[in-house]
PDB file of C-alpha atoms in Angstrom:
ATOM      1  CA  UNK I   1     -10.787 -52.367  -7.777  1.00 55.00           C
ATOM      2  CA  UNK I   2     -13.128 -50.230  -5.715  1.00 57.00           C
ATOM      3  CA  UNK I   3     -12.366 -46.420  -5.423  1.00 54.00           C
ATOM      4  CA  UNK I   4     -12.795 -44.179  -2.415  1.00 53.00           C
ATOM      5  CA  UNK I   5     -13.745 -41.068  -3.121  1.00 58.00           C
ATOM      6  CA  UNK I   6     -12.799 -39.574   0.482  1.00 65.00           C
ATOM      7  CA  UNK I   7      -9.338 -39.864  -0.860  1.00 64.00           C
ATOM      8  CA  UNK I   8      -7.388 -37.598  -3.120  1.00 66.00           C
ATOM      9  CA  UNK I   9      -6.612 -39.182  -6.803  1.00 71.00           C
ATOM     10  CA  UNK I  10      -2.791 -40.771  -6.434  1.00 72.00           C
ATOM     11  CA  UNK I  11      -3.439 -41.080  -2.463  1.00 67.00           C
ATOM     12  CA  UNK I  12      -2.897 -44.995  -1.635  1.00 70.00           C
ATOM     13  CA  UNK I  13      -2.712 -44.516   2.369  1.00 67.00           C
ATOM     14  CA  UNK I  14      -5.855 -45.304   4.188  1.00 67.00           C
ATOM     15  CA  UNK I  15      -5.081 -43.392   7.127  1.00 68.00           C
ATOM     16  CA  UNK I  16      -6.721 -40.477   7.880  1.00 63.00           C
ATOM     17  CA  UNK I  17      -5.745 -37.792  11.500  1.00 58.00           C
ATOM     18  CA  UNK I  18      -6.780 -38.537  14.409  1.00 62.00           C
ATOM     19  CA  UNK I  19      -7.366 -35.024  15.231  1.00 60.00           C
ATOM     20  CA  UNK I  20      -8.387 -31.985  12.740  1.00 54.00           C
ATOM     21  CA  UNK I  21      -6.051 -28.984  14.000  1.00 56.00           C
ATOM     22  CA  UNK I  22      -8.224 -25.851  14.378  1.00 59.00           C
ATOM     23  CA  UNK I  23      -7.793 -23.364  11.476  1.00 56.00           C
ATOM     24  CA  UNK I  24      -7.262 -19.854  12.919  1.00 54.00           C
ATOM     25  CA  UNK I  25     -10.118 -17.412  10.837  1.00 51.00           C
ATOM     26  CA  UNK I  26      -7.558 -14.762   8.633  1.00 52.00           C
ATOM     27  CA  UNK I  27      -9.025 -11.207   9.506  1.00 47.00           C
ATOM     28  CA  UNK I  28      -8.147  -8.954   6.775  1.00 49.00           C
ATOM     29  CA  UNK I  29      -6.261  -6.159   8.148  1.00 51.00           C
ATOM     30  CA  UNK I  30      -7.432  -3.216   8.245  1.00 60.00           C
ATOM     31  CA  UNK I  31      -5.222  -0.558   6.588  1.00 68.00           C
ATOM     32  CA  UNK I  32      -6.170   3.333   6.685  1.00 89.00           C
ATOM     33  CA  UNK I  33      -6.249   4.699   3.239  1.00 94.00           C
ATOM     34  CA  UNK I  34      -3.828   7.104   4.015  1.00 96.00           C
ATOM     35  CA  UNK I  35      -1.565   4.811   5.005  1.00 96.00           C
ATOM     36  CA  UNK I  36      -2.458   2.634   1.934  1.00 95.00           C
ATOM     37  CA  UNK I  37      -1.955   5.718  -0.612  1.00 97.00           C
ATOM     38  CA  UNK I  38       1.340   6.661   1.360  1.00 97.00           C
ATOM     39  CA  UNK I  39       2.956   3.332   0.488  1.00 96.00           C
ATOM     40  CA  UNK I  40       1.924   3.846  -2.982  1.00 96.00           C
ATOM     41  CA  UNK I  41       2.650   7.188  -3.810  1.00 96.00           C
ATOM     42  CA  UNK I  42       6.687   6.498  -2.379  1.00 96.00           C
ATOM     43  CA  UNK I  43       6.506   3.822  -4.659  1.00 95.00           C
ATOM     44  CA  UNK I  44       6.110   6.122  -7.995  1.00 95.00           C
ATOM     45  CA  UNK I  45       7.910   9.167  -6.762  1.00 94.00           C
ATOM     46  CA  UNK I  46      11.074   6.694  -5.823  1.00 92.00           C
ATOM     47  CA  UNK I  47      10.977   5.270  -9.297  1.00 92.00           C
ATOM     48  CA  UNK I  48       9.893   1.593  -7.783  1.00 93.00           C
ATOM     49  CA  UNK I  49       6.753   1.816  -9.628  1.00 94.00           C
ATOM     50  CA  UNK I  50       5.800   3.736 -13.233  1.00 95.00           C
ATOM     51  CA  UNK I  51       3.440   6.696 -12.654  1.00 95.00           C
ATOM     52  CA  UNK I  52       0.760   5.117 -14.688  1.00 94.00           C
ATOM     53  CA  UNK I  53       0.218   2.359 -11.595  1.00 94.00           C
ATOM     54  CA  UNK I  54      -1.824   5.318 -10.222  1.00 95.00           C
ATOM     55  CA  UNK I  55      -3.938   5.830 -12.846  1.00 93.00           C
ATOM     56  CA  UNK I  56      -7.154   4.693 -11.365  1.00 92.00           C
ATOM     57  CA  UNK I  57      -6.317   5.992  -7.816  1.00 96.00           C
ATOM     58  CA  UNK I  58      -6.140   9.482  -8.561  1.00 96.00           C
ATOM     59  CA  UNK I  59      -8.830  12.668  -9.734  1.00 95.00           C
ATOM     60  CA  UNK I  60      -8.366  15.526 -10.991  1.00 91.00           C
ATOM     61  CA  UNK I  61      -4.911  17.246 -10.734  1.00 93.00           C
ATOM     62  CA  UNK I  62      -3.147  14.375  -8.983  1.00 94.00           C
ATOM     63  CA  UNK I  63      -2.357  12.415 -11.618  1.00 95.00           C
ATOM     64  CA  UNK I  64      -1.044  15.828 -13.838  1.00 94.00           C
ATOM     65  CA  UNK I  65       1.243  16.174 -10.323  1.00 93.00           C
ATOM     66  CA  UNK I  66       2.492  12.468  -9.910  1.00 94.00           C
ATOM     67  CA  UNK I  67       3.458  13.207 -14.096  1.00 93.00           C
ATOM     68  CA  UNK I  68       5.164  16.148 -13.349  1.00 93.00           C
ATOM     69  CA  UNK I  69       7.408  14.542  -9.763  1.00 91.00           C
ATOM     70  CA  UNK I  70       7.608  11.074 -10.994  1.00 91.00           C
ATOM     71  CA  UNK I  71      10.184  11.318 -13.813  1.00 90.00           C
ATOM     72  CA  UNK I  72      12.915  13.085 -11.504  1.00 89.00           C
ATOM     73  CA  UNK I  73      11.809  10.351  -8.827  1.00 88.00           C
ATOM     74  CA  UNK I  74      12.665  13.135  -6.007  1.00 87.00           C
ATOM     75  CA  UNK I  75      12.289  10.316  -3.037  1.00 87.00           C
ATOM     76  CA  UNK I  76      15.160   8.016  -4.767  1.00 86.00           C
ATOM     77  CA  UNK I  77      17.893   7.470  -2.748  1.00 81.00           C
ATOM     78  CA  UNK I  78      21.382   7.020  -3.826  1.00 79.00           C
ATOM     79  CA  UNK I  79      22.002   4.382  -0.754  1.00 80.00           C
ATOM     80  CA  UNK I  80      19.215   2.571   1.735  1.00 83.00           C
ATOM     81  CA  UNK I  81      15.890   2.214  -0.278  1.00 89.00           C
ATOM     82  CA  UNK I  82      13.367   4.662   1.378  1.00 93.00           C
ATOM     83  CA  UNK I  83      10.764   3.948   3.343  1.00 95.00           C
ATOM     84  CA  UNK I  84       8.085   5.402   5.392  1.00 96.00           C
ATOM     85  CA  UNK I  85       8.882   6.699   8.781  1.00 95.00           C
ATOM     86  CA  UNK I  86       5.372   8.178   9.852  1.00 96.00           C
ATOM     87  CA  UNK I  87       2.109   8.531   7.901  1.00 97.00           C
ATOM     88  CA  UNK I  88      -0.864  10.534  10.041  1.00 97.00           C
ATOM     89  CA  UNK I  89      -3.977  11.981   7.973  1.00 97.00           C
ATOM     90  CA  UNK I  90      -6.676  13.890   9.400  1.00 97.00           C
ATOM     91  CA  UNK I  91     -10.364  13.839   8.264  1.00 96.00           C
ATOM     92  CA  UNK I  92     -11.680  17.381   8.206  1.00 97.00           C
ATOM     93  CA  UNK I  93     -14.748  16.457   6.776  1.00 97.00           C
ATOM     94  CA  UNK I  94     -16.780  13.483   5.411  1.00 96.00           C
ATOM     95  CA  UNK I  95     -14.934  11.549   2.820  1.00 95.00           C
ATOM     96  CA  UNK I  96     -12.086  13.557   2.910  1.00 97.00           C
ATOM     97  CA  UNK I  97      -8.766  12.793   4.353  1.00 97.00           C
ATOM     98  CA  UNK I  98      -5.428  15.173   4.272  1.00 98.00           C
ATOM     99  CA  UNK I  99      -2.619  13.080   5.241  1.00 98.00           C
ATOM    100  CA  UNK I 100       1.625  13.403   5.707  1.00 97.00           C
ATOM    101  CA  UNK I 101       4.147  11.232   5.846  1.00 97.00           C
ATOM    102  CA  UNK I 102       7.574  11.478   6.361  1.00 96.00           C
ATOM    103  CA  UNK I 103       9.800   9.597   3.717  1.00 95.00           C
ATOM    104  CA  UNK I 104      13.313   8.107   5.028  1.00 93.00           C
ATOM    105  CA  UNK I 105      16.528   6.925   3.220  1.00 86.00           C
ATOM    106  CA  UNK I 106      19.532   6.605   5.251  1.00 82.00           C
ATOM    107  CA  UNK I 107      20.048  10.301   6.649  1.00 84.00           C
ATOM    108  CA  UNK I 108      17.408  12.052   4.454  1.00 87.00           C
ATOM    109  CA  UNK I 109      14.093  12.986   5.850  1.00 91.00           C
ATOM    110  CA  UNK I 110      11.771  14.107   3.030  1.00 92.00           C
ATOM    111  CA  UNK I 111       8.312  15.279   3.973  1.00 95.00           C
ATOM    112  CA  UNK I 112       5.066  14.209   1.411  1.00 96.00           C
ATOM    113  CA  UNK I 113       1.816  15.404   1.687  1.00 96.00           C
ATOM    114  CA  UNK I 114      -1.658  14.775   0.006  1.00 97.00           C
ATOM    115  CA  UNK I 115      -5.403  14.744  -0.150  1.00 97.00           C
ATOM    116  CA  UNK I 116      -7.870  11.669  -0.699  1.00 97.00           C
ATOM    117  CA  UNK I 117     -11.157  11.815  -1.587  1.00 97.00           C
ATOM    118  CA  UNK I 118     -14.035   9.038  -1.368  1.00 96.00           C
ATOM    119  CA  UNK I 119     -16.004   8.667  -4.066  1.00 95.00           C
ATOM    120  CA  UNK I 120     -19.847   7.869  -4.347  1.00 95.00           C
ATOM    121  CA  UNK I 121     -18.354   4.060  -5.104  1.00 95.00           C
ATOM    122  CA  UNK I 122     -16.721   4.525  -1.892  1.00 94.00           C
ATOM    123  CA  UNK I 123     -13.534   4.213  -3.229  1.00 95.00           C
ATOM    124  CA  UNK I 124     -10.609   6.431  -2.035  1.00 96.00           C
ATOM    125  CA  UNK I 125      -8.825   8.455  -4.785  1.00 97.00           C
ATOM    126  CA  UNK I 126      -5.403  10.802  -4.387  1.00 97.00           C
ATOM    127  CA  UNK I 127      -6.789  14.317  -5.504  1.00 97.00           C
ATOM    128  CA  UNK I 128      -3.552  16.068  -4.756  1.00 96.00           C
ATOM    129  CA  UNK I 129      -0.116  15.280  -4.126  1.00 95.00           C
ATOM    130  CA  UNK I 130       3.022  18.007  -2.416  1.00 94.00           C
ATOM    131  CA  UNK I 131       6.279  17.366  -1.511  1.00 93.00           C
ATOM    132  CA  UNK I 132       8.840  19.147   0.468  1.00 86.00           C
ATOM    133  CA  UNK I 133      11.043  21.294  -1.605  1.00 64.00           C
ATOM    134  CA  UNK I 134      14.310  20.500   0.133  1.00 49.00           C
ATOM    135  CA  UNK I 135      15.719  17.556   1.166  1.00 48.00           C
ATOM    136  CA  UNK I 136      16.661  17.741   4.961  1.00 48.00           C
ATOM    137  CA  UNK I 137      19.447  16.317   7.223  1.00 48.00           C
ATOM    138  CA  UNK I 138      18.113  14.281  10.130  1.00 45.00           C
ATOM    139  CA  UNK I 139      20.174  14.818  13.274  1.00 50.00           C
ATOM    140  CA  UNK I 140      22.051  11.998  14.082  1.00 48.00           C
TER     141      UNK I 140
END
């Protein structure tokens, strides 16, 4: 018995397409760190995620902050799991981005702020992390 080696071990059918369909090239997305951080910082401080998942995204203070929010997970909701309404940051200088977002579960409207910071590895790191004190009522 001859073996073809065009054809996948197990594969008894000869046949092969007539026509290749064309494979549409995947272009990574490209997210703004800001945005990326937001997602991950409501992650933590909602209790969806340990604090320790931003170990190696934070300098500095941050991570002594996200220890200090995290364990009374302040953006947990008692009813619709919350989620990001609006994220903007601002770049006011080089490597350096100060972002808000602002957090929504059901009715609530929290407000989160923080700063990033690129490192020489060009890596993007949380360096500080604030959140509104009170939670606010979003007019119906």
């Amino acid at each position: 018995m001859t073996t073809n080696r065009t054809r996948p071990a197990g594969r008894h059918d000869a046949r092969r397409p007539e026509t290749v369909p064309q494979q549409r090239l995947r272009t990574p997305r490209r997210t703004r760190p800001h945005q990326w951080f937001a997602e991950r910082l409501l992650a933590v401080l909602s209790g969806q995620r340990p604090v320790h998942w931003m170990l190696g995204h934070t300098i500095g203070e941050a991570y002594d902050q996200l220890a200090e929010l995290a364990p009374a997970t302040p953006l947990r909701s008692r009813g619709a799991r919350p989620v990001i309404r609006m994220c903007r940051g601002a770049q006011p200088a080089p490597g350096v981005v100060e972002a808000c977002a602002s957090i929504a579960a059901g009715e609530q409207v929290r407000a989160m702020a923080f700063r990033l910071e690129q490192g020489p590895d060009l890596r993007w790191r949380c360096a500080a992390v604030e959140l509104g004190n009170a939670p606010a009522r979003h007019p119906a």
